[in-house]
Coordinates of C-alpha atoms in Angstrom, one line a residue:
X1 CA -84.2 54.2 66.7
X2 CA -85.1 51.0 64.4
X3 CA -88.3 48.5 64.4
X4 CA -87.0 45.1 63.9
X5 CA -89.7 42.4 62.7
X6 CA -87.8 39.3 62.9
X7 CA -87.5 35.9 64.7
X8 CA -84.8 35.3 67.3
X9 CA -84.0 31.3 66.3
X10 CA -84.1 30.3 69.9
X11 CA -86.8 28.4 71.0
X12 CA -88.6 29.7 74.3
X13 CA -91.1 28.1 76.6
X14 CA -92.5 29.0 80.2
X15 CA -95.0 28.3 82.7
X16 CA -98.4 30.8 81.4
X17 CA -100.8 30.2 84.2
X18 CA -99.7 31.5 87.9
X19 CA -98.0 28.9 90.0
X20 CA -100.1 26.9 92.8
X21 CA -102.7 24.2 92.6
X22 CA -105.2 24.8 90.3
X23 CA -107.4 22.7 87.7
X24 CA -105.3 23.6 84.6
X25 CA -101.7 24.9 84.1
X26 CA -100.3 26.0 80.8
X27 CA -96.9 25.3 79.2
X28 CA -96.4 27.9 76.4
X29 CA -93.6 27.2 73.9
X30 CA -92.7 29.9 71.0
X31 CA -90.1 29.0 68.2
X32 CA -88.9 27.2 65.3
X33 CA -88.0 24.2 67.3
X34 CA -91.4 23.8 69.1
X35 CA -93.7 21.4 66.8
X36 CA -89.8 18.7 67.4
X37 CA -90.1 19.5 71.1
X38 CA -94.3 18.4 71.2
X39 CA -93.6 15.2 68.6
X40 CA -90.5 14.2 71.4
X41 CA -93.0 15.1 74.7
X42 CA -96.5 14.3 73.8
X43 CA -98.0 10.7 72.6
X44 CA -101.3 11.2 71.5
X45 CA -104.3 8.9 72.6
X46 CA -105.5 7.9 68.9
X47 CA -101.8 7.5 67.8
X48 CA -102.8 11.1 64.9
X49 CA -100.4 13.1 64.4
X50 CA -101.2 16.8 65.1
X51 CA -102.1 19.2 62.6
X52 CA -102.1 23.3 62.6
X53 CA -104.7 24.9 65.0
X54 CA -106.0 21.2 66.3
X55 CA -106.2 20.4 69.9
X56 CA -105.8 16.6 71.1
X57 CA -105.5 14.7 73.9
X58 CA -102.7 12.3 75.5
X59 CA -99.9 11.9 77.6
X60 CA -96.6 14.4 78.4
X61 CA -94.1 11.8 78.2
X62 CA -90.7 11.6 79.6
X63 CA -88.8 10.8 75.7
X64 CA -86.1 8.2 77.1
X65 CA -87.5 6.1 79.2
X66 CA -91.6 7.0 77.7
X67 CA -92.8 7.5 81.6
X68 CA -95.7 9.2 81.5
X69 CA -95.3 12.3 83.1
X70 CA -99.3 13.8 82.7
X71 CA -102.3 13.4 81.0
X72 CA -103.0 16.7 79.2
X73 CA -104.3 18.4 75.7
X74 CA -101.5 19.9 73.3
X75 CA -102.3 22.0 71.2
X76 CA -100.3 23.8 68.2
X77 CA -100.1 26.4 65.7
X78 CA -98.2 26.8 63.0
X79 CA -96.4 30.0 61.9
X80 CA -97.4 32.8 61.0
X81 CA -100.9 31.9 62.8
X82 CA -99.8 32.3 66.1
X83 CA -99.8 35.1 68.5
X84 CA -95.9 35.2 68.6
X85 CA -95.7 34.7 64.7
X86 CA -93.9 31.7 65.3
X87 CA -94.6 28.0 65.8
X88 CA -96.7 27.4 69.2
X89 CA -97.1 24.8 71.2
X90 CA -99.6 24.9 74.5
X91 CA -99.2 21.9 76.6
X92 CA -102.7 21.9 79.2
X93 CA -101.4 20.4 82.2
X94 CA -103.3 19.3 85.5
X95 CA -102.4 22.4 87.7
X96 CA -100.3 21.1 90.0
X97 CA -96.7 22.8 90.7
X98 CA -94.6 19.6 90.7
X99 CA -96.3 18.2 87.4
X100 CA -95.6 21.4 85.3
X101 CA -92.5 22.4 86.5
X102 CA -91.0 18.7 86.1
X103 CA -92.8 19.6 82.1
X104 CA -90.9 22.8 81.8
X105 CA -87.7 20.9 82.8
X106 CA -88.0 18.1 80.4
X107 CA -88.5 20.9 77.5
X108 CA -85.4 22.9 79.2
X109 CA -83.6 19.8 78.9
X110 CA -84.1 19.1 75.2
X111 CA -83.0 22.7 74.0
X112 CA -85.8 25.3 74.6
X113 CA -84.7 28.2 76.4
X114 CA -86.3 29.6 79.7
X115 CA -88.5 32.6 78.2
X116 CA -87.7 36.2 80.3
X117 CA -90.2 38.4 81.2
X118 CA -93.0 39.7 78.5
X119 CA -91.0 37.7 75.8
X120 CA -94.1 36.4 73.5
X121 CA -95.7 39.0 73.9
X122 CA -92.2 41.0 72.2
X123 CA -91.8 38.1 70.1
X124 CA -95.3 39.1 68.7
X125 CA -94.3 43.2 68.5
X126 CA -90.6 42.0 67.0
X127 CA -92.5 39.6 64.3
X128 CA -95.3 43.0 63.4
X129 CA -98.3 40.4 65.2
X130 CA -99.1 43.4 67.2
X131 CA -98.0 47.4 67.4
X132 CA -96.6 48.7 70.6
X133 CA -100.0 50.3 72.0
X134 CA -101.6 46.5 71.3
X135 CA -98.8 44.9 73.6
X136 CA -99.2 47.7 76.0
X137 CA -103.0 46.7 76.1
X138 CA -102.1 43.2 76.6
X139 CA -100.6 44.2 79.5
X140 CA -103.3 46.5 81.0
X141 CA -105.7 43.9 80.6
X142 CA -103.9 41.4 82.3
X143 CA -103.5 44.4 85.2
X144 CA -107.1 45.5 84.9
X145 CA -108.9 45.5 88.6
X146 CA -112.1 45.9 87.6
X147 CA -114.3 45.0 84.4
X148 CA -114.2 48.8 83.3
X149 CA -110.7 48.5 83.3
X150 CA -110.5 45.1 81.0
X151 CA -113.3 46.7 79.2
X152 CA -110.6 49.8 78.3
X153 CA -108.0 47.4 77.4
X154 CA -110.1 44.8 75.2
X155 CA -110.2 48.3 73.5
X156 CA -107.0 49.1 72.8
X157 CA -106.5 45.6 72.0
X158 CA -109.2 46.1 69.2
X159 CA -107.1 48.9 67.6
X160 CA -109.1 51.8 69.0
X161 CA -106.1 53.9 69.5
X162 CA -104.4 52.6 66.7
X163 CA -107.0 53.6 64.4
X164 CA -106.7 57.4 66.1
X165 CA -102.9 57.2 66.0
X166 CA -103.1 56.2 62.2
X167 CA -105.6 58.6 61.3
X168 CA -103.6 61.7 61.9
X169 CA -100.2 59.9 60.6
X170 CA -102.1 59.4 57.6
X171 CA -103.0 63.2 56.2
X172 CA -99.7 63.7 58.0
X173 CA -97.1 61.1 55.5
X174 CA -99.7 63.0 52.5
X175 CA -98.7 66.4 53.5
X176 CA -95.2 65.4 53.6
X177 CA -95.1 63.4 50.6
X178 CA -96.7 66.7 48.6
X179 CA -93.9 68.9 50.4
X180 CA -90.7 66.6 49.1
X181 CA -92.5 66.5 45.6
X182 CA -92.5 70.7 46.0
X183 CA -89.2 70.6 47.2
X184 CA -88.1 68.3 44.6
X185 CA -89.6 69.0 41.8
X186 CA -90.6 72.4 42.0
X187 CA -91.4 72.8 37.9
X188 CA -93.5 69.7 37.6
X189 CA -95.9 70.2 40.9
X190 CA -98.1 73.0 42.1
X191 CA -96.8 75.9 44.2
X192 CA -96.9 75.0 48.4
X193 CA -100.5 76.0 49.6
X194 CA -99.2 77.3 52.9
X195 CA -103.0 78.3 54.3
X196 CA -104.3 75.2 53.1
X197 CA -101.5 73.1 54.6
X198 CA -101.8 75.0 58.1
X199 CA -105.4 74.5 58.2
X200 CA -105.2 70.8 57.8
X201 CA -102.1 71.0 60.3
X202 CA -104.9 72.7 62.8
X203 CA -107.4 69.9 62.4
X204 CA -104.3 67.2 63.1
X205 CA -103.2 69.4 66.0
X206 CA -107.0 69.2 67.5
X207 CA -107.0 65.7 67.3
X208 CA -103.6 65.2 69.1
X209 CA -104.6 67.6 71.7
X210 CA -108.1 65.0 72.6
X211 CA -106.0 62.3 73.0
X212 CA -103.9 64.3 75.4
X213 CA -106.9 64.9 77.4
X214 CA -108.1 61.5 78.1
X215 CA -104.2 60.6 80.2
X216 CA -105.6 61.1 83.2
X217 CA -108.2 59.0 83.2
X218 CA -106.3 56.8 81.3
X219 CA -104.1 56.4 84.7
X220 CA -107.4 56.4 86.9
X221 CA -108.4 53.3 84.6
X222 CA -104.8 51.3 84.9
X223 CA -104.4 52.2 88.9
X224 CA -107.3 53.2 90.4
X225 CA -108.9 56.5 91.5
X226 CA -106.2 57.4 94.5
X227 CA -108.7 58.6 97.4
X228 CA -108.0 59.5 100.7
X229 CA -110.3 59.2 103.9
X230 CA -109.1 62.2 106.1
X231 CA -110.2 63.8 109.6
X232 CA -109.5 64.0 113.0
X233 CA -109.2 60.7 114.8
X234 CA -112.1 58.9 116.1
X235 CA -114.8 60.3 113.3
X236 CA -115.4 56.9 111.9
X237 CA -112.6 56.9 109.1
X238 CA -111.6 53.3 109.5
X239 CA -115.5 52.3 109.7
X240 CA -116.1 53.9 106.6
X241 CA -114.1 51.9 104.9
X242 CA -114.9 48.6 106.7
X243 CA -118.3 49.7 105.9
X244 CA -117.6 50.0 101.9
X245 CA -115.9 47.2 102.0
X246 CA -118.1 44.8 103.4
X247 CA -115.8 43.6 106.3
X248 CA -114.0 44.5 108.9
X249 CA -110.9 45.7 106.7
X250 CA -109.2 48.3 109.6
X251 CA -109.5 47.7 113.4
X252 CA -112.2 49.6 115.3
X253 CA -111.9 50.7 118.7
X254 CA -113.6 53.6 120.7
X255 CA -110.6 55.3 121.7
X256 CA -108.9 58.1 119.0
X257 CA -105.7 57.5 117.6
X258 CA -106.2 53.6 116.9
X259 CA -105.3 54.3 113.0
X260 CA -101.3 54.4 113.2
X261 CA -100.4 53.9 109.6
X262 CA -102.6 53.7 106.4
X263 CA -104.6 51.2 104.9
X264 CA -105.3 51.5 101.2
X265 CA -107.8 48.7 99.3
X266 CA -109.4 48.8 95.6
X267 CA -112.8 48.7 95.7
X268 CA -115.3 48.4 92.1
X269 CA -117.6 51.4 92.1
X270 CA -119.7 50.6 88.7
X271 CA -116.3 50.2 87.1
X272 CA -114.5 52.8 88.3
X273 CA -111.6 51.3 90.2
X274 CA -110.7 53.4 93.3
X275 CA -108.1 53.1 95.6
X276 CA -109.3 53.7 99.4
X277 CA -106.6 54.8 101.8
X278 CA -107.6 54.9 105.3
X279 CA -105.0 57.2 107.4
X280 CA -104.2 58.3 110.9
X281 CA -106.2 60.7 112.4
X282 CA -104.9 64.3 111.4
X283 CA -104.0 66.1 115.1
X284 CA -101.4 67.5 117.4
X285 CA -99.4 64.9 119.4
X286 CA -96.6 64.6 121.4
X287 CA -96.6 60.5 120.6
X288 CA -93.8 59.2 118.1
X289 CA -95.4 57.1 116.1
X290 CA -98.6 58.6 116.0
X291 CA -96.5 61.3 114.7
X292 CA -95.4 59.1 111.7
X293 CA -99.0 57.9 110.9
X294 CA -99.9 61.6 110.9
X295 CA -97.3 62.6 108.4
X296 CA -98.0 59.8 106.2
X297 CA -101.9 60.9 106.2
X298 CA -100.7 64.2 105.9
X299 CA -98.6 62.9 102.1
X300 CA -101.3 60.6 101.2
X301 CA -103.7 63.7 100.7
X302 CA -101.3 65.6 99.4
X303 CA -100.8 62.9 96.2
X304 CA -104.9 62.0 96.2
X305 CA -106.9 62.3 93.4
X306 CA -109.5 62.8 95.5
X307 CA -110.5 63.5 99.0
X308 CA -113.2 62.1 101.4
X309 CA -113.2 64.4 104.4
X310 CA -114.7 62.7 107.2
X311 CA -116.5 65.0 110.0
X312 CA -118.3 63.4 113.5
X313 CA -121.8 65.1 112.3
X314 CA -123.1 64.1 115.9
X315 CA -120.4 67.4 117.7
X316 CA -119.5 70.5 116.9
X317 CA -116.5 71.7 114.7
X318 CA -113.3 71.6 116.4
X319 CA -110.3 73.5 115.7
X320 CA -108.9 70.4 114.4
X321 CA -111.3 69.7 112.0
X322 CA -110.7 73.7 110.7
X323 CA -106.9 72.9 110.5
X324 CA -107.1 69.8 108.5
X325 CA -109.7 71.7 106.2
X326 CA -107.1 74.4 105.1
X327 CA -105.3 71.4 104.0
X328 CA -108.2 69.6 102.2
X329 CA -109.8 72.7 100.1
X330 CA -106.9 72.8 97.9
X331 CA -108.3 69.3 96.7
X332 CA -111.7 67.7 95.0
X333 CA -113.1 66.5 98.1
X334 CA -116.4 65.3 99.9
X335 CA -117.7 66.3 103.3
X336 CA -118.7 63.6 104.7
X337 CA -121.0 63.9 108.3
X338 CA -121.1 60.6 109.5
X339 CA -122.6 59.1 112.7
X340 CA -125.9 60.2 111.4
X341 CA -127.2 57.3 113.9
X342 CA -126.7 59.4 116.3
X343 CA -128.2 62.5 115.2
X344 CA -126.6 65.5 113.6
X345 CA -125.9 68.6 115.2
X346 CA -123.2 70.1 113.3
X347 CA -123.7 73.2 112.1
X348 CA -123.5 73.3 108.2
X349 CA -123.6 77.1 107.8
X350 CA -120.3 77.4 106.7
X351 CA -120.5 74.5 104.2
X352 CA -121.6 77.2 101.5
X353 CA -118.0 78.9 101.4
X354 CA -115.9 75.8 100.7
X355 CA -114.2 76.1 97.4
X356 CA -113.2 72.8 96.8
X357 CA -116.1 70.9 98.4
X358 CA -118.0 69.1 95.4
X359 CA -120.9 67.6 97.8
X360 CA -122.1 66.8 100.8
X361 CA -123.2 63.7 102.6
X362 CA -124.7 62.6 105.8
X363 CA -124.2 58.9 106.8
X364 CA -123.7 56.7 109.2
X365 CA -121.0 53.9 108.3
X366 CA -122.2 52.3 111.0
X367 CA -125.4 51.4 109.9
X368 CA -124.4 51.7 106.6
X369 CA -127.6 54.7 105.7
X370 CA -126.3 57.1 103.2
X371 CA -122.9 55.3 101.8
X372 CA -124.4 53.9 99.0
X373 CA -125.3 57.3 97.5
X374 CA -122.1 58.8 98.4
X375 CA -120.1 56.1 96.2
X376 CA -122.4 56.5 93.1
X377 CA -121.6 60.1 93.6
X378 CA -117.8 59.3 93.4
X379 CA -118.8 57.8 90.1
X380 CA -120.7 60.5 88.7
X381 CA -118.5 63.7 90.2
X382 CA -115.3 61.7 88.7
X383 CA -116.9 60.7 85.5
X384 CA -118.7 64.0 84.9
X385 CA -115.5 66.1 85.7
X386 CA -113.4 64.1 83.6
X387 CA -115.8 64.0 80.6
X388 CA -115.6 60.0 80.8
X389 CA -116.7 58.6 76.9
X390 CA -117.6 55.3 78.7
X391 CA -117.0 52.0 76.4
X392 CA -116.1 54.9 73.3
X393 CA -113.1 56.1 75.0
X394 CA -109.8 56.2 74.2
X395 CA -107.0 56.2 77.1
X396 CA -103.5 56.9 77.0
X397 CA -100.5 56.4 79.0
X398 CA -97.8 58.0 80.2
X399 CA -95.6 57.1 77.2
X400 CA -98.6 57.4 74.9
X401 CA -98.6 61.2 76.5
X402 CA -95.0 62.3 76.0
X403 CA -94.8 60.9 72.7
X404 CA -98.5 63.1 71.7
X405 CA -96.6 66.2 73.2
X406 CA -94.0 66.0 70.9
X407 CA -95.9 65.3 68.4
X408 CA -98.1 68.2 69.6
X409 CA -95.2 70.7 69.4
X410 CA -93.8 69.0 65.7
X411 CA -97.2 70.2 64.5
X412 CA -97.4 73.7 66.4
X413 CA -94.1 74.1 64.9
X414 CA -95.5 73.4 61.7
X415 CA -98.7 75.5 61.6
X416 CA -96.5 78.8 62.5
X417 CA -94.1 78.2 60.2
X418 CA -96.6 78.1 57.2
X419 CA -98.7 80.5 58.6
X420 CA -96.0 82.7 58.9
X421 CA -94.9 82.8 55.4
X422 CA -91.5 80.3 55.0
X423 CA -90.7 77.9 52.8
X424 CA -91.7 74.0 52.2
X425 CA -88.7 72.6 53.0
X426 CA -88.7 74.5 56.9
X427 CA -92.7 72.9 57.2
X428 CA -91.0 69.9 56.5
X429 CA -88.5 69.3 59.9
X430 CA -91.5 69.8 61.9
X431 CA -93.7 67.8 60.0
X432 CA -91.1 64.6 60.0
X433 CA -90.9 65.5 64.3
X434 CA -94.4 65.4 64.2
X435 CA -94.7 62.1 62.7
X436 CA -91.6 60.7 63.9
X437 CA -93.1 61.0 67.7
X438 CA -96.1 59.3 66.3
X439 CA -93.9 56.5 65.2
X440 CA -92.1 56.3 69.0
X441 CA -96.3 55.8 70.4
X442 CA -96.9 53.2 67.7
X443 CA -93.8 51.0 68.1
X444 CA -92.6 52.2 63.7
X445 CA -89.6 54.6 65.7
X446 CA -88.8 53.2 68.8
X447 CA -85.4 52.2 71.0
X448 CA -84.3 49.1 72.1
X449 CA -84.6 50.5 75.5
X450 CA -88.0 51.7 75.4
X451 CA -89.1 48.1 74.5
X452 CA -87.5 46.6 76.5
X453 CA -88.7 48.7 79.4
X454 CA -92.5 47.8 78.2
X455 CA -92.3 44.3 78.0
X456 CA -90.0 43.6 81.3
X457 CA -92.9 44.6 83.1
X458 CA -94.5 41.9 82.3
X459 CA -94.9 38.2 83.8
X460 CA -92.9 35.2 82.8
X461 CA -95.3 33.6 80.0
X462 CA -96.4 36.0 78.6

């Protein structure tokens, strides 16, 4: 385990912006080398030379022969005022392809090295610019599918967790400081309050445990409430979700059994992201690949977060519709009775003993009547259910999670062990487990293949 906060010597630079035509395209170079490779590259308009933190314009220039490669505005800041640590340069290119990667190659060519994936954005961890949960935050906000989402990451970014995290480490490093000093010198420093010390364990404990609470919306932030559109075929699944997503997403047709395979798109619902899956229709057949598609439907509700359960509300229950609901009731789900444009005649007495039905709606996706309400009811069953904080909360990750269950059984450890009567220097392991998982979550304790790990998912240029 080790936290190393120093720079690598080699001087890195990549494309930043995503490659294809666009107005502006970024050259990004990190190291000590990058304020030589801008005075080689770049001639200024006015002839200044460039200062810390100053933007000017001029040209990208070839440094043998002085062609001029592009008319752009460098910018650069000097180290420690950077977001790597180290010297930055930002070339801002015309967007064009050709024009930045022929940049990148001249920089290439005079010593920088091609930067891997994520690698400012470790160069900033390595150099103690950001903690592990910031980085991690970087990288959910460049992810984020909906404002919510950036919203939750801008967050993090802020320190939110951070602050948490540093919070319960703090009373944490006092409790263990006061145990060493009672282990060490036993004559000079009160006797070990074990009550005391186990109540203030408890709180810490309490705290842990919140955090643990909010992973799951955490995930629904990062990848999207997964939701699958179930029932038999021909009950207007696909329509539905043409019909939420304003086009005509899935192909339509008036015969069952068009659906063969699924269809999943993320749709904004007041900032919830959710992930739509449209799948075959559930139902006996002798047809191979409708066979396939009704597997696949079958796996995508069995891994949903939640379930939309369409029914034709214009015909009776069928004995398909019963089969598939044996399957559905072990999830959240909605009944949904749509083709309400053609009048319902369902019978909805035995709506009342359905366990894991959290509403019902009657709409027609073909005229669209009713599908409003049922996605702000997505929103409010998901938010309610989840006990959502809005702006206010803090989500974790997956990582974030394991290393807050270790920590979580460090302190459980702990709190029995001085409830229970035994001596400083056993309160003491736990309390250093404790504290050392909350060292892995912040980036203090952490391997080389953990980090690496993090920042390989993300893109070149950042």
């Amino acid at each position: 385990m080790f936290h190393v906060k120093h720079s690598t010597g080699e001087t890195i630079a990549a494309i930043a912006t995503p490659i294809g035509v666009g107005g502006v395209g970024i050259i990004r170079i990190s190291g000590e080398n990058a304020l030589n490779l801008l005075k080689i590259h770049f001639k200024a308009s006015n002839g200044q030379v460039i200062s810390s933190h100053q933007m000017l314009h001029g040209w990208l220039i070839e440094p043998n022969s002085g062609e001029k490669v592009d008319q752009i505005l460098a910018c650069y800041m000097k180290n420690p005022r950077s977001f790597t640590g180290e010297d930055v340069v930002e070339l801002y290119c015309h967007g064009g392809p050709a024009i930045l990667e022929k940049g990148l190659n001249l920089l290439i060519k005079a010593g920088a090295h091609l930067a891997s994936r994520g690698e400012f954005s470790k160069r900033a961890f390595l150099n103690g610019k950001i903690d592990l949960i910031k980085a991690e935050a970087v990288l959910d906000l460049v992810s984020a599918g909906t404002a919510a989402g950036a919203g939750c990451a801008i967050k993090q970014l802020e320190g939110r967790l951070s602050s948490v995290i540093n919070g319960i480490r703090g009373p944490l490093l006092d409790i263990l400081a006061n145990l060493e000093a009672i282990i060490d010198f036993p004559e000079d420093v009160a006797e070990f309050d074990a009550r005391k010390t186990g109540e203030i364990l408890e709180g810490l404990l309490k705290e842990v445990r919140a955090l643990q609470s909010s992973a799951n919306m955490g995930r629904i932030y990062r990848h999207g409430l997964c939701t699958a559109i179930v029932g038999r075929p021909n009950v207007g699944k696909s329509s539905l979700l043409n019909r939420i997503l304003g086009e005509n997403r899935a192909i339509v047709t008036q015969f069952p059994g068009t659906t063969r395979d699924t269809l999943e798109e993320l749709v904004d619902i007041k900032g919830l992201p959710v992930r739509l899956i449209d799948t075959a229709g559930i139902c006996e057949t002798e047809d191979s690949i409708e066979i396939i598609g009704v597997e696949k439907a079958r796996g995508e509700l069995e891994s949903a977060d939640f379930v939309l359960f369409v029914l034709d509300g214009s015909t009776r229950i069928t004995k398909n519709d019963r089969n598939i609901l044996s399957l559905v009731n072990t999830k959240r789900f909605f009944l949904v009775l749509n083709k309400l444009d053609l009048g319902l005649t369902v019978d909805k007495s035995w709506i009342d003993s359905l366990p894991g039905c959290a509403g019902v709606f009657e709409i027609s996706a073909l005229t669209g009547q009713g599908v409003q309400q049922l996605l702000t009811s997505i929103y409010d069953f998901v938010t309610n259910s989840m006990k959502f904080a809005g702006n206010d909360a803090v989500f974790i990750n997956a990582r974030h999670f394991d290393c807050l269950n270790s920590a979580k059984i460090g302190l459980e450890n702990a709190i029995n062990t001085c409830f229970n009567g035994f001596a400083a220097d056993l309160v003491t392991i736990d309390v250093k487990a404790a504290l050392l998982a909350l060292g892995e979550l912040s980036g203090e304790e952490v391997s080389e293949e953990v980090i690496n790990h993090i920042f390989d998912q993300f893109c070149v240029g950042k």
